[in-house]
PDB file of N, CA and C in Angstrom:
ATOM      1  N   MET A  14      70.251 103.275 -46.144  1.00 68.00           N
ATOM      2  CA  MET A  14      70.384 102.421 -44.974  1.00 68.00           C
ATOM      3  C   MET A  14      71.035 103.234 -43.854  1.00 68.00           C
ATOM      4  N   SER A  15      70.648 102.947 -42.647  1.00 86.00           N
ATOM      5  CA  SER A  15      71.219 103.683 -41.526  1.00 86.00           C
ATOM      6  C   SER A  15      72.519 103.022 -41.053  1.00 86.00           C
ATOM      7  N   VAL A  16      73.262 103.765 -40.261  1.00 94.00           N
ATOM      8  CA  VAL A  16      74.528 103.281 -39.722  1.00 94.00           C
ATOM      9  C   VAL A  16      74.229 102.284 -38.593  1.00 94.00           C
ATOM     10  N   LEU A  17      74.905 101.153 -38.643  1.00 95.00           N
ATOM     11  CA  LEU A  17      74.724 100.109 -37.634  1.00 95.00           C
ATOM     12  C   LEU A  17      75.684 100.321 -36.467  1.00 95.00           C
ATOM     13  N   HIS A  18      75.241  99.980 -35.275  1.00 97.00           N
ATOM     14  CA  HIS A  18      76.107 100.000 -34.088  1.00 97.00           C
ATOM     15  C   HIS A  18      76.707  98.597 -33.985  1.00 97.00           C
ATOM     16  N   ILE A  19      78.009  98.484 -34.265  1.00 97.00           N
ATOM     17  CA  ILE A  19      78.661  97.175 -34.294  1.00 97.00           C
ATOM     18  C   ILE A  19      79.265  96.867 -32.928  1.00 97.00           C
ATOM     19  N   THR A  20      78.941  95.676 -32.428  1.00 97.00           N
ATOM     20  CA  THR A  20      79.462  95.199 -31.146  1.00 97.00           C
ATOM     21  C   THR A  20      80.056  93.811 -31.359  1.00 97.00           C
ATOM     22  N   LYS A  21      80.743  93.312 -30.347  1.00 96.00           N
ATOM     23  CA  LYS A  21      81.285  91.953 -30.486  1.00 96.00           C
ATOM     24  C   LYS A  21      80.164  90.930 -30.622  1.00 96.00           C
ATOM     25  N   GLU A  22      78.957  91.264 -30.104  1.00 97.00           N
ATOM     26  CA  GLU A  22      77.829  90.347 -30.195  1.00 97.00           C
ATOM     27  C   GLU A  22      77.251  90.244 -31.613  1.00 97.00           C
ATOM     28  N   ASN A  23      77.250  91.347 -32.375  1.00 97.00           N
ATOM     29  CA  ASN A  23      76.671  91.284 -33.724  1.00 97.00           C
ATOM     30  C   ASN A  23      77.720  91.327 -34.833  1.00 97.00           C
ATOM     31  N   PHE A  24      78.993  91.362 -34.476  1.00 97.00           N
ATOM     32  CA  PHE A  24      80.071  91.501 -35.456  1.00 97.00           C
ATOM     33  C   PHE A  24      80.053  90.383 -36.496  1.00 97.00           C
ATOM     34  N   ARG A  25      79.967  89.142 -36.047  1.00 96.00           N
ATOM     35  CA  ARG A  25      80.000  88.025 -36.993  1.00 96.00           C
ATOM     36  C   ARG A  25      78.884  88.143 -38.021  1.00 96.00           C
ATOM     37  N   GLN A  26      77.654  88.351 -37.553  1.00 96.00           N
ATOM     38  CA  GLN A  26      76.505  88.421 -38.457  1.00 96.00           C
ATOM     39  C   GLN A  26      76.561  89.644 -39.366  1.00 96.00           C
ATOM     40  N   GLU A  27      76.824  90.816 -38.792  1.00 96.00           N
ATOM     41  CA  GLU A  27      76.744  92.065 -39.558  1.00 96.00           C
ATOM     42  C   GLU A  27      77.968  92.334 -40.438  1.00 96.00           C
ATOM     43  N   VAL A  28      79.129  91.831 -40.039  1.00 96.00           N
ATOM     44  CA  VAL A  28      80.355  92.143 -40.779  1.00 96.00           C
ATOM     45  C   VAL A  28      80.909  90.906 -41.493  1.00 96.00           C
ATOM     46  N   LEU A  29      81.281  89.898 -40.742  1.00 95.00           N
ATOM     47  CA  LEU A  29      81.938  88.733 -41.345  1.00 95.00           C
ATOM     48  C   LEU A  29      81.031  87.970 -42.307  1.00 95.00           C
ATOM     49  N   GLU A  30      79.742  87.883 -41.990  1.00 95.00           N
ATOM     50  CA  GLU A  30      78.817  87.123 -42.829  1.00 95.00           C
ATOM     51  C   GLU A  30      78.047  87.995 -43.815  1.00 95.00           C
ATOM     52  N   SER A  31      78.392  89.268 -43.891  1.00 95.00           N
ATOM     53  CA  SER A  31      77.685  90.190 -44.782  1.00 95.00           C
ATOM     54  C   SER A  31      77.949  89.842 -46.244  1.00 95.00           C
ATOM     55  N   ARG A  32      76.893  89.894 -47.029  1.00 94.00           N
ATOM     56  CA  ARG A  32      77.041  89.688 -48.478  1.00 94.00           C
ATOM     57  C   ARG A  32      77.498  90.962 -49.167  1.00 94.00           C
ATOM     58  N   LYS A  33      77.361  92.085 -48.459  1.00 94.00           N
ATOM     59  CA  LYS A  33      77.778  93.382 -48.994  1.00 94.00           C
ATOM     60  C   LYS A  33      79.106  93.772 -48.356  1.00 94.00           C
ATOM     61  N   PRO A  34      79.905  94.605 -49.042  1.00 95.00           N
ATOM     62  CA  PRO A  34      81.087  95.176 -48.369  1.00 95.00           C
ATOM     63  C   PRO A  34      80.627  95.999 -47.165  1.00 95.00           C
ATOM     64  N   VAL A  35      81.478  96.083 -46.151  1.00 96.00           N
ATOM     65  CA  VAL A  35      81.139  96.795 -44.922  1.00 96.00           C
ATOM     66  C   VAL A  35      82.181  97.882 -44.665  1.00 96.00           C
ATOM     67  N   LEU A  36      81.721  99.110 -44.472  1.00 97.00           N
ATOM     68  CA  LEU A  36      82.584 100.215 -44.058  1.00 97.00           C
ATOM     69  C   LEU A  36      82.436 100.355 -42.556  1.00 97.00           C
ATOM     70  N   LEU A  37      83.533 100.157 -41.828  1.00 97.00           N
ATOM     71  CA  LEU A  37      83.528 100.293 -40.372  1.00 97.00           C
ATOM     72  C   LEU A  37      84.232 101.573 -39.976  1.00 97.00           C
ATOM     73  N   ASP A  38      83.589 102.343 -39.113  1.00 98.00           N
ATOM     74  CA  ASP A  38      84.155 103.578 -38.570  1.00 98.00           C
ATOM     75  C   ASP A  38      84.487 103.315 -37.100  1.00 98.00           C
ATOM     76  N   PHE A  39      85.779 103.222 -36.780  1.00 98.00           N
ATOM     77  CA  PHE A  39      86.223 103.066 -35.395  1.00 98.00           C
ATOM     78  C   PHE A  39      86.376 104.466 -34.816  1.00 98.00           C
ATOM     79  N   TRP A  40      85.666 104.743 -33.708  1.00 98.00           N
ATOM     80  CA  TRP A  40      85.560 106.105 -33.177  1.00 98.00           C
ATOM     81  C   TRP A  40      85.397 106.063 -31.663  1.00 98.00           C
ATOM     82  N   ALA A  41      85.368 107.276 -31.059  1.00 97.00           N
ATOM     83  CA  ALA A  41      85.069 107.437 -29.632  1.00 97.00           C
ATOM     84  C   ALA A  41      84.378 108.785 -29.429  1.00 97.00           C
ATOM     85  N   ASN A  42      83.564 108.875 -28.374  1.00 96.00           N
ATOM     86  CA  ASN A  42      82.822 110.111 -28.081  1.00 96.00           C
ATOM     87  C   ASN A  42      83.738 111.315 -27.877  1.00 96.00           C
ATOM     88  N   TRP A  43      84.885 111.112 -27.252  1.00 97.00           N
ATOM     89  CA  TRP A  43      85.786 112.203 -26.902  1.00 97.00           C
ATOM     90  C   TRP A  43      86.666 112.661 -28.066  1.00 97.00           C
ATOM     91  N   CYS A  44      86.575 112.013 -29.202  1.00 97.00           N
ATOM     92  CA  CYS A  44      87.468 112.252 -30.343  1.00 97.00           C
ATOM     93  C   CYS A  44      86.888 113.316 -31.278  1.00 97.00           C
ATOM     94  N   GLY A  45      87.508 114.501 -31.283  1.00 96.00           N
ATOM     95  CA  GLY A  45      87.062 115.588 -32.158  1.00 96.00           C
ATOM     96  C   GLY A  45      87.092 115.230 -33.639  1.00 96.00           C
ATOM     97  N   PRO A  46      88.211 114.687 -34.139  1.00 97.00           N
ATOM     98  CA  PRO A  46      88.241 114.295 -35.553  1.00 97.00           C
ATOM     99  C   PRO A  46      87.172 113.257 -35.908  1.00 97.00           C
ATOM    100  N   CYS A  47      86.827 112.393 -34.961  1.00 97.00           N
ATOM    101  CA  CYS A  47      85.766 111.406 -35.209  1.00 97.00           C
ATOM    102  C   CYS A  47      84.441 112.103 -35.471  1.00 97.00           C
ATOM    103  N   ARG A  48      84.190 113.199 -34.747  1.00 96.00           N
ATOM    104  CA  ARG A  48      82.945 113.948 -34.947  1.00 96.00           C
ATOM    105  C   ARG A  48      82.931 114.639 -36.313  1.00 96.00           C
ATOM    106  N   MET A  49      84.111 114.914 -36.859  1.00 96.00           N
ATOM    107  CA  MET A  49      84.180 115.512 -38.194  1.00 96.00           C
ATOM    108  C   MET A  49      83.872 114.474 -39.280  1.00 96.00           C
ATOM    109  N   VAL A  50      84.266 113.234 -39.057  1.00 96.00           N
ATOM    110  CA  VAL A  50      84.064 112.166 -40.039  1.00 96.00           C
ATOM    111  C   VAL A  50      82.639 111.613 -39.980  1.00 96.00           C
ATOM    112  N   ALA A  51      82.019 111.630 -38.805  1.00 96.00           N
ATOM    113  CA  ALA A  51      80.700 111.001 -38.600  1.00 96.00           C
ATOM    114  C   ALA A  51      79.642 111.426 -39.617  1.00 96.00           C
ATOM    115  N   PRO A  52      79.480 112.729 -39.905  1.00 96.00           N
ATOM    116  CA  PRO A  52      78.439 113.099 -40.875  1.00 96.00           C
ATOM    117  C   PRO A  52      78.705 112.533 -42.272  1.00 96.00           C
ATOM    118  N   LEU A  53      79.969 112.419 -42.638  1.00 96.00           N
ATOM    119  CA  LEU A  53      80.319 111.864 -43.946  1.00 96.00           C
ATOM    120  C   LEU A  53      79.967 110.383 -44.005  1.00 96.00           C
ATOM    121  N   VAL A  54      80.268 109.678 -42.922  1.00 96.00           N
ATOM    122  CA  VAL A  54      79.955 108.250 -42.843  1.00 96.00           C
ATOM    123  C   VAL A  54      78.436 108.055 -42.926  1.00 96.00           C
ATOM    124  N   GLU A  55      77.692 108.904 -42.238  1.00 96.00           N
ATOM    125  CA  GLU A  55      76.232 108.808 -42.275  1.00 96.00           C
ATOM    126  C   GLU A  55      75.688 109.116 -43.672  1.00 96.00           C
ATOM    127  N   GLU A  56      76.276 110.100 -44.348  1.00 96.00           N
ATOM    128  CA  GLU A  56      75.868 110.413 -45.727  1.00 96.00           C
ATOM    129  C   GLU A  56      76.083 109.214 -46.631  1.00 96.00           C
ATOM    130  N   ILE A  57      77.260 108.615 -46.522  1.00 96.00           N
ATOM    131  CA  ILE A  57      77.592 107.459 -47.354  1.00 96.00           C
ATOM    132  C   ILE A  57      76.614 106.322 -47.089  1.00 96.00           C
ATOM    133  N   ALA A  58      76.266 106.100 -45.826  1.00 95.00           N
ATOM    134  CA  ALA A  58      75.303 105.054 -45.480  1.00 95.00           C
ATOM    135  C   ALA A  58      73.964 105.292 -46.174  1.00 95.00           C
ATOM    136  N   GLY A  59      73.545 106.553 -46.250  1.00 95.00           N
ATOM    137  CA  GLY A  59      72.277 106.885 -46.892  1.00 95.00           C
ATOM    138  C   GLY A  59      72.315 106.809 -48.402  1.00 95.00           C
ATOM    139  N   GLU A  60      73.498 107.002 -48.970  1.00 95.00           N
ATOM    140  CA  GLU A  60      73.634 107.058 -50.426  1.00 95.00           C
ATOM    141  C   GLU A  60      74.013 105.730 -51.070  1.00 95.00           C
ATOM    142  N   ARG A  61      74.529 104.806 -50.288  1.00 94.00           N
ATOM    143  CA  ARG A  61      75.095 103.581 -50.867  1.00 94.00           C
ATOM    144  C   ARG A  61      74.376 102.319 -50.352  1.00 94.00           C
ATOM    145  N   PRO A  62      73.244 101.969 -50.950  1.00 93.00           N
ATOM    146  CA  PRO A  62      72.535 100.762 -50.517  1.00 93.00           C
ATOM    147  C   PRO A  62      73.307  99.481 -50.842  1.00 93.00           C
ATOM    148  N   ASP A  63      74.369  99.606 -51.626  1.00 93.00           N
ATOM    149  CA  ASP A  63      75.164  98.437 -52.012  1.00 93.00           C
ATOM    150  C   ASP A  63      76.179  98.041 -50.937  1.00 93.00           C
ATOM    151  N   LEU A  64      76.210  98.763 -49.816  1.00 93.00           N
ATOM    152  CA  LEU A  64      77.130  98.393 -48.742  1.00 93.00           C
ATOM    153  C   LEU A  64      76.499  98.618 -47.383  1.00 93.00           C
ATOM    154  N   LYS A  65      77.123  98.016 -46.374  1.00 96.00           N
ATOM    155  CA  LYS A  65      76.723  98.244 -44.983  1.00 96.00           C
ATOM    156  C   LYS A  65      77.707  99.220 -44.387  1.00 96.00           C
ATOM    157  N   VAL A  66      77.215 100.050 -43.483  1.00 97.00           N
ATOM    158  CA  VAL A  66      78.074 100.987 -42.773  1.00 97.00           C
ATOM    159  C   VAL A  66      77.855 100.776 -41.283  1.00 97.00           C
ATOM    160  N   GLY A  67      78.945 100.590 -40.563  1.00 97.00           N
ATOM    161  CA  GLY A  67      78.849 100.376 -39.126  1.00 97.00           C
ATOM    162  C   GLY A  67      79.839 101.224 -38.362  1.00 97.00           C
ATOM    163  N   LYS A  68      79.464 101.560 -37.129  1.00 98.00           N
ATOM    164  CA  LYS A  68      80.349 102.320 -36.245  1.00 98.00           C
ATOM    165  C   LYS A  68      80.732 101.426 -35.070  1.00 98.00           C
ATOM    166  N   VAL A  69      82.015 101.475 -34.722  1.00 98.00           N
ATOM    167  CA  VAL A  69      82.532 100.705 -33.595  1.00 98.00           C
ATOM    168  C   VAL A  69      83.116 101.691 -32.590  1.00 98.00           C
ATOM    169  N   ASN A  70      82.481 101.810 -31.422  1.00 98.00           N
ATOM    170  CA  ASN A  70      82.989 102.679 -30.368  1.00 98.00           C
ATOM    171  C   ASN A  70      84.149 101.949 -29.692  1.00 98.00           C
ATOM    172  N   VAL A  71      85.360 102.486 -29.841  1.00 98.00           N
ATOM    173  CA  VAL A  71      86.551 101.783 -29.340  1.00 98.00           C
ATOM    174  C   VAL A  71      86.592 101.696 -27.817  1.00 98.00           C
ATOM    175  N   ASP A  72      85.924 102.610 -27.129  1.00 97.00           N
ATOM    176  CA  ASP A  72      85.881 102.546 -25.667  1.00 97.00           C
ATOM    177  C   ASP A  72      84.970 101.419 -25.192  1.00 97.00           C
ATOM    178  N   GLU A  73      83.866 101.213 -25.897  1.00 97.00           N
ATOM    179  CA  GLU A  73      82.909 100.173 -25.523  1.00 97.00           C
ATOM    180  C   GLU A  73      83.267  98.810 -26.097  1.00 97.00           C
ATOM    181  N   GLN A  74      83.985  98.801 -27.206  1.00 97.00           N
ATOM    182  CA  GLN A  74      84.296  97.554 -27.920  1.00 97.00           C
ATOM    183  C   GLN A  74      85.814  97.382 -28.045  1.00 97.00           C
ATOM    184  N   GLN A  75      86.474  97.355 -26.911  1.00 97.00           N
ATOM    185  CA  GLN A  75      87.937  97.261 -26.897  1.00 97.00           C
ATOM    186  C   GLN A  75      88.434  95.974 -27.552  1.00 97.00           C
ATOM    187  N   GLU A  76      87.673  94.907 -27.426  1.00 96.00           N
ATOM    188  CA  GLU A  76      88.058  93.632 -28.028  1.00 96.00           C
ATOM    189  C   GLU A  76      88.109  93.743 -29.560  1.00 96.00           C
ATOM    190  N   LEU A  77      87.107  94.377 -30.154  1.00 96.00           N
ATOM    191  CA  LEU A  77      87.101  94.571 -31.606  1.00 96.00           C
ATOM    192  C   LEU A  77      88.216  95.517 -32.040  1.00 96.00           C
ATOM    193  N   ALA A  78      88.402  96.597 -31.287  1.00 97.00           N
ATOM    194  CA  ALA A  78      89.476  97.544 -31.614  1.00 97.00           C
ATOM    195  C   ALA A  78      90.827  96.833 -31.574  1.00 97.00           C
ATOM    196  N   GLY A  79      91.021  95.968 -30.601  1.00 96.00           N
ATOM    197  CA  GLY A  79      92.259  95.206 -30.504  1.00 96.00           C
ATOM    198  C   GLY A  79      92.417  94.230 -31.654  1.00 96.00           C
ATOM    199  N   ALA A  80      91.331  93.569 -32.039  1.00 95.00           N
ATOM    200  CA  ALA A  80      91.382  92.605 -33.139  1.00 95.00           C
ATOM    201  C   ALA A  80      91.789  93.280 -34.449  1.00 95.00           C
ATOM    202  N   PHE A  81      91.380  94.537 -34.624  1.00 95.00           N
ATOM    203  CA  PHE A  81      91.732  95.284 -35.832  1.00 95.00           C
ATOM    204  C   PHE A  81      93.007  96.114 -35.651  1.00 95.00           C
ATOM    205  N   GLN A  82      93.639  95.984 -34.500  1.00 95.00           N
ATOM    206  CA  GLN A  82      94.872  96.710 -34.166  1.00 95.00           C
ATOM    207  C   GLN A  82      94.709  98.218 -34.376  1.00 95.00           C
ATOM    208  N   ILE A  83      93.604  98.750 -33.856  1.00 96.00           N
ATOM    209  CA  ILE A  83      93.330 100.180 -33.981  1.00 96.00           C
ATOM    210  C   ILE A  83      94.219 100.937 -32.991  1.00 96.00           C
ATOM    211  N   MET A  84      95.086 101.785 -33.511  1.00 95.00           N
ATOM    212  CA  MET A  84      96.001 102.577 -32.690  1.00 95.00           C
ATOM    213  C   MET A  84      95.614 104.048 -32.666  1.00 95.00           C
ATOM    214  N   SER A  85      94.939 104.505 -33.716  1.00 96.00           N
ATOM    215  CA  SER A  85      94.512 105.902 -33.830  1.00 96.00           C
ATOM    216  C   SER A  85      93.092 105.921 -34.356  1.00 96.00           C
ATOM    217  N   ILE A  86      92.356 106.948 -33.950  1.00 97.00           N
ATOM    218  CA  ILE A  86      91.002 107.115 -34.462  1.00 97.00           C
ATOM    219  C   ILE A  86      90.826 108.540 -34.949  1.00 97.00           C
ATOM    220  N   PRO A  87      89.938 108.750 -35.907  1.00 97.00           N
ATOM    221  CA  PRO A  87      89.093 107.755 -36.539  1.00 97.00           C
ATOM    222  C   PRO A  87      89.888 106.847 -37.496  1.00 97.00           C
ATOM    223  N   THR A  88      89.507 105.594 -37.538  1.00 97.00           N
ATOM    224  CA  THR A  88      90.025 104.650 -38.519  1.00 97.00           C
ATOM    225  C   THR A  88      88.837 104.090 -39.272  1.00 97.00           C
ATOM    226  N   LEU A  89      88.925 104.119 -40.589  1.00 97.00           N
ATOM    227  CA  LEU A  89      87.887 103.545 -41.449  1.00 97.00           C
ATOM    228  C   LEU A  89      88.446 102.285 -42.089  1.00 97.00           C
ATOM    229  N   VAL A  90      87.684 101.207 -42.005  1.00 96.00           N
ATOM    230  CA  VAL A  90      88.108  99.912 -42.516  1.00 96.00           C
ATOM    231  C   VAL A  90      87.020  99.376 -43.436  1.00 96.00           C
ATOM    232  N   VAL A  91      87.430  98.846 -44.581  1.00 96.00           N
ATOM    233  CA  VAL A  91      86.487  98.195 -45.488  1.00 96.00           C
ATOM    234  C   VAL A  91      86.712  96.686 -45.391  1.00 96.00           C
ATOM    235  N   VAL A  92      85.635  95.964 -45.074  1.00 96.00           N
ATOM    236  CA  VAL A  92      85.676  94.507 -44.966  1.00 96.00           C
ATOM    237  C   VAL A  92      84.800  93.938 -46.075  1.00 96.00           C
ATOM    238  N   LYS A  93      85.377  93.025 -46.844  1.00 94.00           N
ATOM    239  CA  LYS A  93      84.623  92.365 -47.916  1.00 94.00           C
ATOM    240  C   LYS A  93      84.886  90.876 -47.824  1.00 94.00           C
ATOM    241  N   ASP A  94      83.827  90.100 -47.882  1.00 93.00           N
ATOM    242  CA  ASP A  94      83.923  88.639 -47.780  1.00 93.00           C
ATOM    243  C   ASP A  94      84.687  88.221 -46.524  1.00 93.00           C
ATOM    244  N   GLY A  95      84.474  88.964 -45.436  1.00 92.00           N
ATOM    245  CA  GLY A  95      85.061  88.600 -44.157  1.00 92.00           C
ATOM    246  C   GLY A  95      86.507  88.989 -43.951  1.00 92.00           C
ATOM    247  N   ARG A  96      87.085  89.758 -44.884  1.00 94.00           N
ATOM    248  CA  ARG A  96      88.481  90.170 -44.703  1.00 94.00           C
ATOM    249  C   ARG A  96      88.653  91.664 -45.011  1.00 94.00           C
ATOM    250  N   VAL A  97      89.660  92.239 -44.360  1.00 94.00           N
ATOM    251  CA  VAL A  97      89.952  93.658 -44.561  1.00 94.00           C
ATOM    252  C   VAL A  97      90.570  93.840 -45.947  1.00 94.00           C
ATOM    253  N   VAL A  98      89.983  94.744 -46.737  1.00 94.00           N
ATOM    254  CA  VAL A  98      90.504  95.001 -48.076  1.00 94.00           C
ATOM    255  C   VAL A  98      91.095  96.399 -48.220  1.00 94.00           C
ATOM    256  N   SER A  99      90.735  97.314 -47.317  1.00 94.00           N
ATOM    257  CA  SER A  99      91.360  98.637 -47.306  1.00 94.00           C
ATOM    258  C   SER A  99      91.094  99.302 -45.962  1.00 94.00           C
ATOM    259  N   GLN A 100      91.940 100.314 -45.682  1.00 94.00           N
ATOM    260  CA  GLN A 100      91.883 100.974 -44.373  1.00 94.00           C
ATOM    261  C   GLN A 100      92.531 102.346 -44.489  1.00 94.00           C
ATOM    262  N   THR A 101      92.013 103.302 -43.724  1.00 94.00           N
ATOM    263  CA  THR A 101      92.616 104.629 -43.662  1.00 94.00           C
ATOM    264  C   THR A 101      92.432 105.186 -42.251  1.00 94.00           C
ATOM    265  N   VAL A 102      93.377 106.023 -41.846  1.00 95.00           N
ATOM    266  CA  VAL A 102      93.356 106.606 -40.506  1.00 95.00           C
ATOM    267  C   VAL A 102      93.290 108.120 -40.626  1.00 95.00           C
ATOM    268  N   GLY A 103      92.483 108.742 -39.761  1.00 95.00           N
ATOM    269  CA  GLY A 103      92.404 110.202 -39.722  1.00 95.00           C
ATOM    270  C   GLY A 103      91.212 110.738 -40.482  1.00 95.00           C
ATOM    271  N   VAL A 104      91.063 112.048 -40.406  1.00 95.00           N
ATOM    272  CA  VAL A 104      89.966 112.723 -41.103  1.00 95.00           C
ATOM    273  C   VAL A 104      90.257 112.698 -42.596  1.00 95.00           C
ATOM    274  N   ARG A 105      89.274 112.291 -43.348  1.00 93.00           N
ATOM    275  CA  ARG A 105      89.398 112.229 -44.798  1.00 93.00           C
ATOM    276  C   ARG A 105      88.174 112.882 -45.424  1.00 93.00           C
ATOM    277  N   PRO A 106      88.349 113.565 -46.571  1.00 94.00           N
ATOM    278  CA  PRO A 106      87.180 114.103 -47.269  1.00 94.00           C
ATOM    279  C   PRO A 106      86.339 112.952 -47.829  1.00 94.00           C
ATOM    280  N   LYS A 107      85.086 113.255 -48.100  1.00 94.00           N
ATOM    281  CA  LYS A 107      84.156 112.232 -48.564  1.00 94.00           C
ATOM    282  C   LYS A 107      84.686 111.496 -49.795  1.00 94.00           C
ATOM    283  N   GLN A 108      85.248 112.217 -50.758  1.00 94.00           N
ATOM    284  CA  GLN A 108      85.754 111.579 -51.976  1.00 94.00           C
ATOM    285  C   GLN A 108      86.842 110.553 -51.668  1.00 94.00           C
ATOM    286  N   GLU A 109      87.672 110.850 -50.689  1.00 93.00           N
ATOM    287  CA  GLU A 109      88.730 109.911 -50.325  1.00 93.00           C
ATOM    288  C   GLU A 109      88.147 108.671 -49.645  1.00 93.00           C
ATOM    289  N   ILE A 110      87.120 108.864 -48.831  1.00 93.00           N
ATOM    290  CA  ILE A 110      86.454 107.716 -48.208  1.00 93.00           C
ATOM    291  C   ILE A 110      85.828 106.854 -49.301  1.00 93.00           C
ATOM    292  N   LEU A 111      85.183 107.486 -50.262  1.00 92.00           N
ATOM    293  CA  LEU A 111      84.590 106.731 -51.367  1.00 92.00           C
ATOM    294  C   LEU A 111      85.657 106.000 -52.168  1.00 92.00           C
ATOM    295  N   SER A 112      86.838 106.577 -52.287  1.00 91.00           N
ATOM    296  CA  SER A 112      87.907 105.911 -53.049  1.00 91.00           C
ATOM    297  C   SER A 112      88.415 104.664 -52.331  1.00 91.00           C
ATOM    298  N   ILE A 113      88.412 104.639 -50.985  1.00 90.00           N
ATOM    299  CA  ILE A 113      88.835 103.403 -50.324  1.00 90.00           C
ATOM    300  C   ILE A 113      87.775 102.319 -50.488  1.00 90.00           C
ATOM    301  N   LEU A 114      86.544 102.728 -50.686  1.00 88.00           N
ATOM    302  CA  LEU A 114      85.489 101.741 -50.988  1.00 88.00           C
ATOM    303  C   LEU A 114      85.734 101.125 -52.358  1.00 88.00           C
ATOM    304  N   LYS A 115      86.149 101.939 -53.320  1.00 82.00           N
ATOM    305  CA  LYS A 115      86.456 101.431 -54.659  1.00 82.00           C
ATOM    306  C   LYS A 115      87.662 100.509 -54.617  1.00 82.00           C
ATOM    307  N   THR A 116      88.659 100.875 -53.815  1.00 64.00           N
ATOM    308  CA  THR A 116      89.828 100.018 -53.654  1.00 64.00           C
ATOM    309  C   THR A 116      89.391  98.647 -53.153  1.00 64.00           C
ATOM    310  N   GLY A 117      88.488  98.664 -52.170  1.00 53.00           N
ATOM    311  CA  GLY A 117      87.981  97.417 -51.611  1.00 53.00           C
ATOM    312  C   GLY A 117      87.202  96.605 -52.637  1.00 53.00           C
ATOM    313  N   GLU A 118      86.473  97.297 -53.520  1.00 49.00           N
ATOM    314  CA  GLU A 118      85.681  96.598 -54.538  1.00 49.00           C
ATOM    315  C   GLU A 118      86.563  95.962 -55.594  1.00 49.00           C
ATOM    316  N   ALA A 119      87.713  96.576 -55.840  1.00 36.00           N
ATOM    317  CA  ALA A 119      88.597  96.079 -56.898  1.00 36.00           C
ATOM    318  C   ALA A 119      89.323  94.795 -56.514  1.00 36.00           C
ATOM    319  N   GLN A 120      89.430  94.530 -55.232  1.00 33.00           N
ATOM    320  CA  GLN A 120      90.207  93.360 -54.805  1.00 33.00           C
ATOM    321  C   GLN A 120      89.385  92.109 -54.786  1.00 33.00           C
TER     322      GLN A 120
END
């Protein structure tokens, strides 16, 4: 599955009402560390049909960034059944990103 562009207009349908867990990548074009995480997020999207993967541009979607209290980017958030189940900030290796998905699945 490809990475979804999450906006305030599609957030409810794609994230809150999703039957699958959702990995959200909060990022910005000017953020170097975000560019390091992006390929990993895209890989995970291609490898894991059991979840949705979405990117939230914090400059374009300030309302969503505020709702999630995003203070630093990149921030990865796992949402399951409409609630946040795990979160991490900063560049993380792929295995660590996958481990926060497992944390989210366990709850």
